[in-house]
Each structure stands twice: as structure tokens, then as C-alpha cells.
XYZ file of N, CA and C in Angstrom:
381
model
N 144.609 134.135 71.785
C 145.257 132.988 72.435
C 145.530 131.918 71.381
N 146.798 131.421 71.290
C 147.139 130.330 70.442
C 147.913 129.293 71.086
N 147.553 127.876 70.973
C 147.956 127.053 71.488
C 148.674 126.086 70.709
N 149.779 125.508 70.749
C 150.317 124.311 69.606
C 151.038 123.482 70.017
N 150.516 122.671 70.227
C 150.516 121.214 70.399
C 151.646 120.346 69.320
N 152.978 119.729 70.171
C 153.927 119.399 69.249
C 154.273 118.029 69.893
N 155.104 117.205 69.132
C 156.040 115.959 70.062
C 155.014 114.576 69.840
N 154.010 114.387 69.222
C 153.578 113.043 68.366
C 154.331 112.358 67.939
N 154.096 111.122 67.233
C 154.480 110.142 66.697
C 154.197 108.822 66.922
N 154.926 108.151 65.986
C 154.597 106.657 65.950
C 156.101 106.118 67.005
N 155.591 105.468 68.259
C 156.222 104.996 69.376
C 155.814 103.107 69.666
N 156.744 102.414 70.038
C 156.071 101.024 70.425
C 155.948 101.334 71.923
N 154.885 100.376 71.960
C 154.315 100.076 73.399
C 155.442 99.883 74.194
N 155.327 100.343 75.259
C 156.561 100.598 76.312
C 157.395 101.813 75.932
N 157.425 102.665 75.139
C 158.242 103.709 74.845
C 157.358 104.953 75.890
N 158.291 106.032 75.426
C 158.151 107.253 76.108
C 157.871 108.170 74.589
N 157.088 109.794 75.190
C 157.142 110.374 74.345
C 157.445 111.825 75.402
N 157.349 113.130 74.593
C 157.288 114.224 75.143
C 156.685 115.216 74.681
N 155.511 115.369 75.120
C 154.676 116.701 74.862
C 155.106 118.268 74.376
N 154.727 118.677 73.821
C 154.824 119.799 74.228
C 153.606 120.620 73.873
N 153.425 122.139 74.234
C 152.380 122.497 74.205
C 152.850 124.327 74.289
N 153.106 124.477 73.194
C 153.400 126.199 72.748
C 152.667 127.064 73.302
N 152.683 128.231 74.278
C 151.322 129.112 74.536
C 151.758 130.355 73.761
N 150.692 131.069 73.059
C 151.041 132.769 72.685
C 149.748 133.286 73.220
N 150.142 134.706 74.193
C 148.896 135.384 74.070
C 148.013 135.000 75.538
N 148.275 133.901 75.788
C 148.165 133.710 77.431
C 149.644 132.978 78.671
N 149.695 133.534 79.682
C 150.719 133.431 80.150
C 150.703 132.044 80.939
N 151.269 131.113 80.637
C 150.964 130.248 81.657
C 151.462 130.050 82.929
N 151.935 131.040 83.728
C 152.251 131.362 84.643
C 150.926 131.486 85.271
N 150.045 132.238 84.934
C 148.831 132.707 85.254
C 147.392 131.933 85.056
N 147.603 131.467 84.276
C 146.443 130.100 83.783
C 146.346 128.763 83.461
N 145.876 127.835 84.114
C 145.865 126.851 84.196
C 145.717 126.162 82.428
N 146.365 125.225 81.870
C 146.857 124.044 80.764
C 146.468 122.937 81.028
N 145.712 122.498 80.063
C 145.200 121.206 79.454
C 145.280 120.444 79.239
N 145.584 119.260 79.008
C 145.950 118.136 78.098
C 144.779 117.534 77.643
N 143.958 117.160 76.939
C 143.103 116.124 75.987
C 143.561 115.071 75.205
N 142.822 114.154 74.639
C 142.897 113.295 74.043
C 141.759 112.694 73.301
N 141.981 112.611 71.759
C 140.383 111.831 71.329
C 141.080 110.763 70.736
N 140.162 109.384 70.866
C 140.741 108.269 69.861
C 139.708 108.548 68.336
N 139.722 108.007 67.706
C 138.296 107.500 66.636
C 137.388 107.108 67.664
N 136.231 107.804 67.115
C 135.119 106.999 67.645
C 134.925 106.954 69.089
N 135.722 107.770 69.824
C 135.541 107.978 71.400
C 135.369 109.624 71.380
N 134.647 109.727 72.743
C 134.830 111.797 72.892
C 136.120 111.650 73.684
N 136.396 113.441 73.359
C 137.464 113.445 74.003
C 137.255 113.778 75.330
N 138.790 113.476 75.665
C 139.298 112.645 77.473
C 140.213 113.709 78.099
N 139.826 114.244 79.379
C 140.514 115.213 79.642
C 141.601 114.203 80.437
N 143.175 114.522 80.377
C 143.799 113.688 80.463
C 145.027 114.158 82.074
N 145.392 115.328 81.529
C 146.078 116.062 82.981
C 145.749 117.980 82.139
N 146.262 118.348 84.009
C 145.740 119.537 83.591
C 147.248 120.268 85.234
N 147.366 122.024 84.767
C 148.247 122.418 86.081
C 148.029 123.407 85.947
N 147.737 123.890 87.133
C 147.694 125.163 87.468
C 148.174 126.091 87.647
N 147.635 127.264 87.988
C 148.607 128.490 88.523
C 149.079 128.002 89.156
N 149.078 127.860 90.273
C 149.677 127.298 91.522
C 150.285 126.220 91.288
N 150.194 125.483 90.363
C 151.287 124.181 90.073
C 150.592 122.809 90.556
N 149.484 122.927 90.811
C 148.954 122.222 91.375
C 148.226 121.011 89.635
N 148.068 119.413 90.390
C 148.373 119.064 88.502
C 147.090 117.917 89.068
N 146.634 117.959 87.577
C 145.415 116.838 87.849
C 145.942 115.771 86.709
N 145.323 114.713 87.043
C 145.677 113.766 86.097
C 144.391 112.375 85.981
N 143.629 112.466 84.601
C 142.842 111.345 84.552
C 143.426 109.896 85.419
N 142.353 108.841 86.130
C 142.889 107.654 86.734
C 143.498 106.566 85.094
N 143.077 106.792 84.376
C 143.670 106.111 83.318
C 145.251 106.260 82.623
N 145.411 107.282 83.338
C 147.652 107.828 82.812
C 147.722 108.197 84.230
N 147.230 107.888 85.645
C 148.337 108.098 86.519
C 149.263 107.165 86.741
N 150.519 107.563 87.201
C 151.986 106.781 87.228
C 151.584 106.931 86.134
N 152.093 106.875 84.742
C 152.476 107.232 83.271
C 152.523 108.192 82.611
N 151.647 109.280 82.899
C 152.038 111.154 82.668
C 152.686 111.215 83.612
N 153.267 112.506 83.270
C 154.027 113.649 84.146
C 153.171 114.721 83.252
N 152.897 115.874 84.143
C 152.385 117.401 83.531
C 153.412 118.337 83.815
N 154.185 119.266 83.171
C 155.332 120.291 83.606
C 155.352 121.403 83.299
N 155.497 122.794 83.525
C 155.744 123.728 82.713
C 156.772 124.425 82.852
N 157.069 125.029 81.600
C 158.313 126.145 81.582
C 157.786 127.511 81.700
N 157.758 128.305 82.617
C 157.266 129.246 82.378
C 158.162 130.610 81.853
N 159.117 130.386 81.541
C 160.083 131.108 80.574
C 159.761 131.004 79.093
N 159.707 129.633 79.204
C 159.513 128.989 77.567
C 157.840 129.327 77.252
N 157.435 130.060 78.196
C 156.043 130.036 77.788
C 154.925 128.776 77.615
N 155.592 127.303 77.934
C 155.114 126.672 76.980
C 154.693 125.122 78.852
N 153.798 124.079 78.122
C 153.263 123.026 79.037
C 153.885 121.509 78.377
N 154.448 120.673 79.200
C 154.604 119.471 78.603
C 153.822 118.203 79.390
N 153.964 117.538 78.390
C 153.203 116.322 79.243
C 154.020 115.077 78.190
N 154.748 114.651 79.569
C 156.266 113.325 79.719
C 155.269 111.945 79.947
N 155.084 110.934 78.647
C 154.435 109.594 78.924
C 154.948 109.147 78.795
N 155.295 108.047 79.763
C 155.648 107.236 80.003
C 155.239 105.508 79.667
N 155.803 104.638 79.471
C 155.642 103.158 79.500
C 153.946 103.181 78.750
N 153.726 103.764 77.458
C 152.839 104.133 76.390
C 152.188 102.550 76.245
N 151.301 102.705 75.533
C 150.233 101.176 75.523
C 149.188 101.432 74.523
N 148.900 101.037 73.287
C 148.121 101.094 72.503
C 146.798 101.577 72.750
N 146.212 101.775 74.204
C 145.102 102.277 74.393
C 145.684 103.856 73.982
N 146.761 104.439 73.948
C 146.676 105.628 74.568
C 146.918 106.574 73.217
N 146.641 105.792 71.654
C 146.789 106.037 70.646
C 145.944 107.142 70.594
N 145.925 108.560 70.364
C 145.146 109.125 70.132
C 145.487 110.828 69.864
N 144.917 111.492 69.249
C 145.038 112.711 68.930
C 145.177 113.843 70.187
N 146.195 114.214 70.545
C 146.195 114.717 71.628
C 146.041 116.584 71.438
N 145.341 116.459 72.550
C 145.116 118.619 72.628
C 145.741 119.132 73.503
N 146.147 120.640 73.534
C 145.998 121.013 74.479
C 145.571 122.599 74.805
N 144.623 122.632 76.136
C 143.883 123.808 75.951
C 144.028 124.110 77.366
N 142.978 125.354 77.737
C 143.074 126.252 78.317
C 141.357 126.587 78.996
N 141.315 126.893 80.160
C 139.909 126.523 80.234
C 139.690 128.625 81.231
N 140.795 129.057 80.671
C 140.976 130.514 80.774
C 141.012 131.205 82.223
N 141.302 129.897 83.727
C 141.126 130.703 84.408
C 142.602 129.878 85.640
N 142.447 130.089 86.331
C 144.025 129.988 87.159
C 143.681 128.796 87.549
N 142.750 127.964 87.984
C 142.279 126.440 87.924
C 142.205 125.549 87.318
N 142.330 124.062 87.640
C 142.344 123.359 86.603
C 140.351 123.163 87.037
N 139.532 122.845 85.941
C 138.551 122.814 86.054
C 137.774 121.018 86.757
N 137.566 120.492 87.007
C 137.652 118.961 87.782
C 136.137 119.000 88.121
N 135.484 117.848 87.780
C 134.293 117.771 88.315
C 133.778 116.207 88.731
N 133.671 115.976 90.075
C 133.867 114.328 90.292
C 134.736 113.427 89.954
N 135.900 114.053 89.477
C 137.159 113.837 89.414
C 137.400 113.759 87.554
N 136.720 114.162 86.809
C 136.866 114.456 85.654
C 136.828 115.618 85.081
N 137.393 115.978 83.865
C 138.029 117.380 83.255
C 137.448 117.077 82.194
N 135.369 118.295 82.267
C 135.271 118.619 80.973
C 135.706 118.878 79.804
N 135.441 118.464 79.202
C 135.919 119.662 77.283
C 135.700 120.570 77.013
N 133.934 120.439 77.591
C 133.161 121.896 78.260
C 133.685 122.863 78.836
N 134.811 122.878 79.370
C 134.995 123.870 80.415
C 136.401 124.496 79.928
N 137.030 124.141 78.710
C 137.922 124.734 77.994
C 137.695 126.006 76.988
N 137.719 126.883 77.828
C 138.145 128.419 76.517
C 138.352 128.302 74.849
N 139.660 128.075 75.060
C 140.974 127.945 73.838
C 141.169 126.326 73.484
N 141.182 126.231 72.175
C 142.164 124.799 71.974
C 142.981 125.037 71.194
N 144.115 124.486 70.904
C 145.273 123.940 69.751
C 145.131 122.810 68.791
N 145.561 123.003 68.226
C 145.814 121.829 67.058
C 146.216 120.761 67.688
N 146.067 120.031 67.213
C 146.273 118.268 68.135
C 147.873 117.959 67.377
N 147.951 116.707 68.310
C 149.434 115.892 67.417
C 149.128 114.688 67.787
N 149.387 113.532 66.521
C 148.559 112.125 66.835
C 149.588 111.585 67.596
N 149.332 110.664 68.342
C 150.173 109.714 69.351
C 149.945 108.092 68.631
N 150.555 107.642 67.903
C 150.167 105.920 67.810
C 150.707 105.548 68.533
N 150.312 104.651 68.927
C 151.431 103.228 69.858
C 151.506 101.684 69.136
N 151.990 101.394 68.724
C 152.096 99.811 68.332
C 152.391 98.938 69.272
N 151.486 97.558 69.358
C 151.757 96.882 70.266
C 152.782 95.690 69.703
């Protein structure tokens, strides 16, 4: 399973960006996708996540400001931010927690509970 994580950069506060998130080797048709996030000095933040079923979770800290999407032709998961804010500067992942669910526990998405990861892509935001 290989995951790669693309679509970073340096954005000002209030901009948009667009995720993307390459799958080889697992279908994401079939298994639920990840999104993470670490700043410096923080653990990482499970951020949105979608399922087989299409069904999409999203940390209370980026709802209204993610979107989670997939192509399942393209093989591949995006995650569309919106109206960006210097908190949200941070190295973003995305993984796979290997099973048709997104994994959720009291309304948060272990790190623990991810299989597979990808290479990150940094997100700055300038305020």
C-alpha cells in the first residue's frame, strides 16, 4: 500500500487549497481514507476521514472549511480547504486505517487506528 499526499503550499489566510491524496495497492472504493495533520510541537490531528460507503467524518475544528472527496477512477482522496487560517499550518497526511470504516471514537480519529501512512505535504498559512 502506498499513499502520496500532494497539493501543499504557502497560501494567505482566507485562501483555499486542494488536497490530494494518491492511493496504489489499495482501492479506495473499498477502504476508508484519512486525512491528518501535525503542527510542531502538537500530536497529530485526525482531521476528516470517508468511507466505503461515502460516508465522511470531519474533526469540529475544519467543519464548514474541509470538504473530503474521492475519485474512485483516479484511484485517489481529496480534501478542498477552504477560508484557511494560520492555525491550520501544518504537515498534512494521509492514511488508511485498512478497513471500509472511518475509525471515530467519541468523536475523534485515532492515529492509532491507521494501517498505512503517506508522506505528508506542508500547508503554511500566513496571516
Amino acid at each position: 500500500v502506498q499513499l502520496q499526499a500532494s497539493g501543499g503550499g504557502l497560501v494567505q489566510a482566507g485562501g483555499s487549497l486542494r488536497l490530494s491524496c494518491a492511493a496504489s495497492g489499495i482501492n479506495v472504493n473499498r477502504y476508508a481514507i484519512a486525512w491528518f495533520r501535525q503542527a510542531p510541537g502538537k500530536e497529530r490531528e485526525g482531521v476528516s476521514c470517508i468511507s466505503r460507503s461515502y460516508s465522511t467524518y470531519y474533526a469540529d475544528s475544519v467543519k464548514g472549511r474541509f470538504t473530503i472527496s474521492k475519485d474512485t477512477a483516479e484511484n485517489a482522496v481529496y480534501l478542498q480547504i477552504d477560508n484557511l487560517k494560520p492555525e491550520d499550518s501544518a504537515v498534512y497526511y494521509c492514511a488508511t486505517p485498512d478497513t471500509a470504516g472511518c475509525t471515530v471514537i467519541r468523536d475523534v480519529m485515532p492515529a492509532e487506528g491507521m494501517d498505512y501512512w503517506g508522506r505528508g505535504t506542508q500547508v503554511t498559512v500566513s496571516s
